[in-house]
Amino acid sequence: MNRREILRRTAAAGLLATPAAGLLAGCATSGGDDKSDGGAYKGTKSEQNPLGVKEDAPLEVVIFNGGFGEEYAKSHEAMYKEKYPKAEIKHSATQEINKTLQPRFVDGTPPDVVNNSGAGQIDFNGLVSQNAVADLGELLAAPSLDQPGKTVKDTLLPGAVEVGSYDGKFLVLNYTYTAYGIWHSTKLFAERGWEYAKTWDEHIALCKKIKAAGIAPWTYQGKHPRYMSWPMIATAIKFGGPSVATAIDNLEPNAWKSDAMKTAVEAWHQIVKDGFILAGSPGLDHVQAQTAWCQGKAAFVSCGSWLESEQKKVTPAGFNMTIQPTPSLGSSDKLPFEAIRGTAGEPFIVPAKAKNLAGGLEYFRVMLSKKGAQDFTKKVSSLTVVAGSTEGIELPFGLSTVVKALDASGSNGFNWVYNNYYRKLERELVDAACGEFFSGRIGPAEFLDQCQKGADSIAQDTSIKKYKRAA
């Protein structure tokens, strides 16, 4: 499957939402207005060295040690070292990016490359508003490392630049391409004679069968319950159309209480009411819940396409995990069953105060080479934003189903970006409401009320910069 073709068709539908924006508010940094501290190491620009990298300048890379691990980054670093053998590379990985690096942003000594990801990421809204992130425009204009005649920008999938742009400046490299859906084991379903349900009524009927067979139909990442907001919002968008997402993204009054959201949340409440969730799920973290699913204790789990990589060590042979779209509520849905959510993700930045700013940009050029992208896909079973980078690679089972799902979704693909614009809204407020809802402590009306109150609190907070998503 040619990924350029897939993304050409999906980008038009807003699958790669634009622009990406602040994820929180109030990160104090030293800013980037004073450029004297940034780019202390400078080399001479040439045809072979378009970004002016100083060949012996040290490079510091800090990676988020999450579902993708850190081995892929060590490979990229080795590729950089091959090009600049005199450069000393300092590599570190952490799950607490904010805690580890915010003090260094404040005192003006950040690393050269930061994979600003995970629950503990640094607030993008603060970083961007305080000019603490380097403009990546020069990188886009530089020639590709291994695709002659093309600039780096020419090699990227449609929408990859826009999703990392703020007020017209490309500041964040979102390296991966992620689809979100409902996952099941093809092996389990084949053994039991079950078929994935395309409509909600069929899904509930299947859940009853699964429960009768002694298996929990569902589990979820109880300590991160927002994972379950994804299929609920997806259900609402498929029912009511993409305007459902735009209203939520733009903090429109009562966007969370639209007819589409009400209908979707009432439908999903049935899996809570009917006891279709694995006992103890509210107390599980993401790895524990996903491991229980891999062990066959539950049939379904909601996740993004990093799931296969994250569960690699505990997935039984032949499990054959498969991604599917959310079931349709009915024939009146605005989008077909095949429509699935996808977007560019996994953010990387070069701080404006990076000592080796040119080296940071060059490191991105290595990541965005065909060789760098293919190595990443082979190592972590995830797509990148580099067009055509899966050509000639035998994809693992789960990732091959992601490619098929994106192709089937075509121009019906969708996305939302409120979680990028206002990180607190998803990570704290919607997350808390999902925790109450899926543990059975509140019903649909209370859930929507809590989400709407959270959105209203963000809308009324003058300290948080607001972004507008075009319809």
Coordinates of C-alpha atoms in Angstrom, one line a residue, residues 61-459:
V61 CA 19.2 14.5 22.7
V62 CA 16.4 13.8 25.3
I63 CA 13.8 11.2 24.4
F64 CA 10.5 10.4 26.0
N65 CA 10.8 6.8 27.1
G66 CA 7.2 5.6 26.3
G67 CA 5.6 3.2 24.0
F68 CA 8.3 3.6 21.3
G69 CA 11.2 3.2 23.8
E70 CA 14.6 4.8 23.0
E71 CA 16.4 2.3 20.7
Y72 CA 15.1 4.0 17.6
A73 CA 16.7 7.3 18.8
K74 CA 20.0 5.6 19.4
S75 CA 19.9 4.5 15.7
H76 CA 19.2 8.0 14.6
E77 CA 22.1 9.2 16.7
A78 CA 24.4 6.6 15.2
M79 CA 23.4 7.9 11.7
Y80 CA 24.2 11.5 12.8
K81 CA 27.5 10.3 14.3
E82 CA 28.4 8.6 11.0
K83 CA 28.0 11.9 9.3
Y84 CA 29.8 13.9 12.1
P85 CA 32.3 11.5 13.7
K86 CA 33.9 14.2 15.8
A87 CA 30.6 15.1 17.5
E88 CA 30.0 13.7 21.0
I89 CA 26.4 12.7 21.5
K90 CA 24.7 12.8 24.9
H91 CA 21.6 10.6 25.0
S92 CA 19.1 10.4 27.8
A93 CA 15.5 9.1 28.1
T94 CA 12.9 9.9 30.7
Q95 CA 9.2 9.5 31.2
E96 CA 9.1 12.9 33.0
I97 CA 10.1 15.5 30.3
N98 CA 8.6 18.4 32.2
K99 CA 10.1 17.6 35.6
T100 CA 13.5 16.9 34.0
L101 CA 13.8 19.7 31.5
Q102 CA 11.6 22.7 32.6
P103 CA 14.3 24.0 35.0
R104 CA 16.8 23.9 32.1
F105 CA 14.4 25.9 29.9
V106 CA 14.0 28.4 32.7
D107 CA 17.8 28.9 33.1
G108 CA 18.4 29.0 29.3
T109 CA 20.4 25.7 29.1
P110 CA 18.0 23.3 27.3
P111 CA 19.2 20.3 25.3
D112 CA 19.5 20.4 21.5
V113 CA 16.6 18.0 20.7
V114 CA 13.6 17.2 22.9
N115 CA 11.0 14.6 22.3
N116 CA 8.3 16.5 24.2
S117 CA 5.8 13.7 24.6
G118 CA 3.9 11.7 27.2
A119 CA 1.8 12.6 30.3
G120 CA 4.7 14.7 31.7
Q121 CA 5.4 16.8 28.6
I122 CA 6.2 20.5 28.8
D123 CA 3.3 22.7 28.1
F124 CA 3.4 23.7 24.4
N125 CA 1.2 26.8 24.9
G126 CA 3.8 28.2 27.3
L127 CA 6.8 27.2 25.2
V128 CA 5.5 28.7 22.0
S129 CA 4.1 31.9 23.6
Q130 CA 7.5 32.6 25.2
N131 CA 9.4 32.0 22.0
A132 CA 11.3 29.1 23.5
V133 CA 11.1 26.8 20.4
A134 CA 13.2 27.2 17.3
D135 CA 11.6 27.8 13.9
L136 CA 12.1 24.7 11.7
G137 CA 11.6 26.6 8.4
E138 CA 15.2 26.2 7.5
L139 CA 15.0 22.5 7.9
L140 CA 12.0 22.3 5.5
A141 CA 14.0 24.1 2.8
A142 CA 17.1 22.0 3.2
P143 CA 17.7 19.1 0.8
S144 CA 16.6 15.6 1.8
L145 CA 19.6 13.5 3.0
D146 CA 18.8 10.6 0.7
Q147 CA 16.1 11.6 -1.8
P148 CA 18.0 13.6 -4.4
G149 CA 16.3 16.6 -5.9
K150 CA 13.8 16.9 -3.0
T151 CA 13.8 19.2 -0.1
V152 CA 12.9 17.8 3.3
K153 CA 9.4 19.4 2.9
D154 CA 8.9 17.6 -0.4
T155 CA 9.3 14.2 1.3
L156 CA 6.6 14.8 4.0
L157 CA 3.1 13.6 3.9
P158 CA 0.3 16.2 3.4
G159 CA -0.6 18.0 6.6
A160 CA 2.6 17.1 8.5
V161 CA 3.9 20.7 8.5
E162 CA 0.5 22.3 9.3
V163 CA -0.1 20.0 12.3
G164 CA 3.1 21.4 13.9
S165 CA 2.6 25.0 12.9
Y166 CA 1.7 27.9 15.2
D167 CA 0.5 31.2 13.6
G168 CA 2.2 30.2 10.4
K169 CA 5.6 29.1 11.8
F170 CA 6.6 25.4 11.7
L171 CA 7.8 24.8 15.3
V172 CA 7.0 21.2 16.1
L173 CA 8.0 18.1 14.2
N174 CA 5.3 15.5 14.7
Y175 CA 7.2 12.4 13.6
T176 CA 4.7 9.6 13.7
Y177 CA 1.4 9.0 11.9
T178 CA -1.2 7.5 14.3
A179 CA -4.6 5.9 13.8
Y180 CA -7.0 5.5 16.7
G181 CA -9.6 2.8 17.0
I182 CA -10.8 -0.3 18.7
W183 CA -8.5 -3.3 18.8
H184 CA -9.1 -7.0 19.0
S185 CA -7.3 -10.3 18.5
T186 CA -8.0 -11.9 15.1
K187 CA -6.9 -15.2 16.5
L188 CA -9.4 -15.0 19.4
F189 CA -12.2 -14.0 17.2
A190 CA -11.4 -16.8 14.6
E191 CA -11.3 -19.4 17.4
R192 CA -14.6 -18.3 18.8
G193 CA -16.4 -17.7 15.5
W194 CA -16.9 -14.0 16.3
E195 CA -17.0 -11.2 13.8
Y196 CA -16.3 -7.6 14.5
A197 CA -19.6 -5.6 14.6
K198 CA -20.1 -2.7 12.2
T199 CA -23.2 -1.3 14.0
W200 CA -23.7 -0.5 17.7
D201 CA -26.6 -2.9 18.1
E202 CA -24.5 -5.7 16.7
H203 CA -21.6 -4.6 19.0
I204 CA -23.8 -4.9 22.1
A205 CA -25.1 -8.3 20.9
L206 CA -21.5 -9.5 20.4
C207 CA -20.5 -8.2 23.9
K208 CA -23.3 -10.4 25.3
K209 CA -21.9 -13.4 23.5
I210 CA -18.3 -12.6 24.7
K211 CA -19.5 -12.2 28.3
A212 CA -21.4 -15.5 28.1
A213 CA -18.1 -17.2 27.0
G214 CA -16.5 -16.1 30.2
I215 CA -14.4 -13.3 28.7
A216 CA -14.9 -9.6 29.6
P217 CA -15.9 -7.7 26.4
W218 CA -13.9 -4.6 27.4
T219 CA -11.0 -3.3 29.4
Y220 CA -9.6 0.2 29.5
Q221 CA -6.6 2.1 30.8
G222 CA -8.3 2.9 34.1
K223 CA -5.6 5.3 35.4
H224 CA -5.8 7.2 32.1
P225 CA -9.5 6.9 31.4
R226 CA -9.4 9.6 28.6
Y227 CA -8.5 6.6 26.3
M228 CA -12.2 5.8 26.4
S229 CA -13.2 9.4 25.4
W230 CA -11.6 8.7 22.0
P231 CA -14.2 6.1 20.8
M232 CA -17.0 8.1 22.3
I233 CA -16.1 11.3 20.5
A234 CA -15.4 9.3 17.3
T235 CA -18.9 7.7 17.6
A236 CA -20.4 11.2 17.9
I237 CA -18.4 12.6 14.9
K238 CA -19.5 9.7 12.7
F239 CA -23.1 10.3 13.8
G240 CA -23.2 14.1 13.5
G241 CA -20.4 14.9 11.1
P242 CA -17.0 16.7 11.5
S243 CA -18.7 19.9 12.8
V244 CA -19.1 18.0 16.1
A245 CA -15.3 18.1 16.5
T246 CA -14.9 21.7 15.3
A247 CA -17.4 22.9 17.9
I248 CA -15.5 21.1 20.7
D249 CA -12.1 22.3 19.4
N250 CA -13.3 25.9 19.3
L251 CA -14.8 25.8 22.8
E252 CA -18.2 26.7 21.4
P253 CA -21.0 26.9 24.1
N254 CA -22.6 23.5 24.8
A255 CA -20.4 21.8 22.2
W256 CA -20.1 18.8 24.6
K257 CA -23.9 18.7 24.9
S258 CA -24.7 18.4 21.2
D259 CA -27.3 15.9 20.1
A260 CA -24.5 13.8 18.6
M261 CA -22.5 13.7 21.8
K262 CA -25.6 12.9 23.9
T263 CA -26.5 10.0 21.5
A264 CA -23.0 8.6 21.5
V265 CA -22.4 8.8 25.3
E266 CA -25.8 7.2 26.0
A267 CA -24.8 4.4 23.7
W268 CA -21.5 3.8 25.3
H269 CA -23.1 3.9 28.8
Q270 CA -24.6 0.5 27.9
I271 CA -21.2 -1.2 28.2
V272 CA -21.0 0.2 31.8
K273 CA -24.6 -0.6 32.7
D274 CA -24.5 -4.2 31.4
G275 CA -21.2 -5.1 33.1
F276 CA -19.2 -5.5 29.9
I277 CA -16.0 -4.1 31.4
L278 CA -13.3 -6.3 33.0
A279 CA -13.6 -6.2 36.8
G280 CA -10.8 -4.0 38.3
S281 CA -10.1 -2.0 35.1
P282 CA -10.5 1.4 36.8
G283 CA -7.4 0.5 38.9
L284 CA -5.2 -0.5 36.0
D285 CA -2.7 1.7 34.2
H286 CA -2.3 1.5 30.4
V287 CA 0.2 -1.3 30.4
Q288 CA -1.7 -3.4 32.9
A289 CA -5.0 -3.0 31.0
Q290 CA -3.4 -3.7 27.6
T291 CA -1.6 -6.7 29.0
A292 CA -4.8 -8.2 30.4
W293 CA -6.2 -7.7 26.9
C294 CA -3.2 -9.5 25.4
Q295 CA -3.8 -12.3 27.9
G296 CA -7.3 -12.8 26.5
K297 CA -9.0 -11.5 29.6
A298 CA -10.9 -8.9 27.5
A299 CA -11.9 -8.8 23.9
F300 CA -11.6 -5.1 23.1
V301 CA -9.4 -2.1 24.0
S302 CA -9.3 1.5 22.8
C303 CA -5.8 2.7 21.7
G304 CA -3.7 4.4 19.1
S305 CA -1.5 2.6 16.7
W306 CA 1.5 2.6 19.1
L307 CA -0.3 -0.3 20.9
E308 CA 1.6 -3.1 19.0
S309 CA 5.0 -1.6 19.9
E310 CA 4.0 -0.9 23.5
Q311 CA 2.8 -4.5 24.0
K312 CA 5.5 -6.3 22.0
K313 CA 7.1 -8.0 24.9
V314 CA 3.9 -9.6 26.2
T315 CA 1.9 -10.3 23.0
P316 CA 1.5 -14.0 22.5
A317 CA 2.6 -15.5 19.1
G318 CA -0.2 -15.4 16.5
F319 CA -2.3 -13.0 18.6
N320 CA -2.6 -10.8 15.5
M321 CA -4.0 -7.6 16.9
T322 CA -6.2 -5.7 14.5
I323 CA -7.5 -2.1 14.6
Q324 CA -11.1 -1.3 13.6
P325 CA -13.2 1.8 13.4
T326 CA -15.9 2.5 16.0
P327 CA -19.2 0.8 15.1
S328 CA -21.9 3.0 13.4
L329 CA -24.8 4.1 15.6
G330 CA -27.2 3.5 12.6
S331 CA -28.0 4.3 9.0
S332 CA -28.4 8.0 9.8
D333 CA -24.7 8.4 10.6
K334 CA -23.1 11.2 8.5
L335 CA -19.8 9.2 8.1
P336 CA -19.6 5.6 7.1
F337 CA -18.5 2.7 9.3
E338 CA -15.0 2.8 7.7
A339 CA -14.2 6.4 8.8
I340 CA -11.4 6.4 11.3
R341 CA -9.5 9.0 13.3
G342 CA -5.8 9.6 12.5
T343 CA -3.2 12.4 12.9
A344 CA 0.5 13.2 13.0
G345 CA 1.8 12.9 16.5
E346 CA 4.9 12.3 18.7
P347 CA 6.2 15.9 19.0
F348 CA 9.9 16.8 18.7
I349 CA 11.4 20.3 19.2
V350 CA 14.7 22.1 18.9
P351 CA 14.7 24.7 21.8
A352 CA 15.5 28.3 20.7
K353 CA 18.3 28.4 23.3
A354 CA 19.9 25.1 22.1
K355 CA 23.6 25.5 22.0
N356 CA 23.9 23.3 18.9
L357 CA 20.7 24.5 17.2
A358 CA 22.1 23.7 13.7
G359 CA 22.9 20.2 15.0
G360 CA 19.3 19.8 16.3
L361 CA 17.9 20.7 12.9
E362 CA 20.4 18.3 11.2
Y363 CA 19.3 15.5 13.6
F364 CA 15.7 16.1 12.4
R365 CA 17.0 15.8 8.8
V366 CA 18.4 12.4 9.7
M367 CA 15.1 11.4 11.3
L368 CA 13.3 12.5 8.1
S369 CA 15.6 10.7 5.7
K370 CA 14.1 7.6 4.1
K371 CA 16.7 5.5 5.9
G372 CA 15.9 7.1 9.3
A373 CA 12.1 6.7 8.8
Q374 CA 12.3 3.1 7.6
D375 CA 14.5 2.2 10.6
F376 CA 12.0 3.7 13.0
T377 CA 9.1 1.7 11.4
K378 CA 11.0 -1.5 11.5
K379 CA 11.9 -1.0 15.2
V380 CA 8.7 0.3 16.7
S381 CA 5.9 -0.8 14.3
S382 CA 4.7 2.7 13.7
L383 CA 4.2 4.8 10.6
T384 CA 6.2 8.1 10.1
V385 CA 5.3 11.3 8.3
V386 CA 7.9 10.5 5.6
A387 CA 6.1 9.6 2.4
G388 CA 6.8 6.2 0.9
S389 CA 8.9 5.1 3.8
T390 CA 7.1 1.8 4.2
E391 CA 8.0 0.7 0.7
G392 CA 9.9 -2.6 0.7
I393 CA 9.2 -3.2 4.5
E394 CA 7.3 -6.2 5.7
L395 CA 5.0 -4.6 8.2
P396 CA 4.0 -6.4 11.4
F397 CA 0.4 -7.7 11.5
G398 CA -1.1 -4.9 13.6
L399 CA 0.6 -2.1 11.6
S400 CA -0.6 -3.7 8.3
T401 CA -4.2 -3.5 9.6
V402 CA -3.6 0.2 10.4
V403 CA -2.5 0.9 6.8
K404 CA -5.6 -1.1 5.5
A405 CA -7.9 0.8 7.9
L406 CA -6.6 4.2 6.7
D407 CA -7.0 3.2 3.1
A408 CA -10.6 2.1 3.7
S409 CA -11.3 5.3 5.6
G410 CA -10.0 7.4 2.6
S411 CA -11.5 10.9 2.5
N412 CA -13.8 10.1 5.4
G413 CA -11.0 10.3 7.9
F414 CA -11.4 12.8 10.8
N415 CA -9.6 14.2 13.8
W416 CA -10.0 16.7 16.6
V417 CA -7.4 19.0 18.1
Y418 CA -8.8 20.3 21.4
N419 CA -6.3 18.0 23.2
N420 CA -3.5 19.8 21.4
Y421 CA -4.9 23.3 21.9
Y422 CA -5.8 22.9 25.6
R423 CA -4.0 20.0 27.1
K424 CA -5.5 20.4 30.5
L425 CA -9.0 19.9 29.1
E426 CA -8.3 16.4 27.9
R427 CA -5.6 15.3 30.4
E428 CA -7.3 16.5 33.5
L429 CA -11.0 17.5 33.1
V430 CA -12.3 15.1 30.4
D431 CA -10.0 12.4 31.9
A432 CA -11.6 12.8 35.4
A433 CA -15.1 12.7 33.9
C434 CA -14.3 9.5 32.0
G435 CA -13.0 8.0 35.2
E436 CA -16.3 8.7 36.9
F437 CA -18.4 7.6 33.9
F438 CA -16.7 4.3 33.1
S439 CA -16.5 3.2 36.7
G440 CA -20.3 3.7 36.9
R441 CA -20.3 6.6 39.4
I442 CA -22.0 9.0 37.0
G443 CA -24.4 8.7 34.1
P444 CA -24.4 10.3 30.6
A445 CA -25.9 13.7 31.6
E446 CA -23.4 14.2 34.5
F447 CA -20.5 13.2 32.2
L448 CA -21.4 15.7 29.5
D449 CA -22.1 18.4 32.2
Q450 CA -18.6 17.8 33.7
C451 CA -16.9 18.0 30.2
Q452 CA -18.8 21.1 29.3
K453 CA -17.9 22.8 32.6
G454 CA -14.3 21.9 31.9
A455 CA -14.4 23.4 28.4
D456 CA -16.2 26.6 29.8
S457 CA -13.5 27.0 32.4
I458 CA -10.8 27.0 29.7
A459 CA -12.8 29.4 27.5

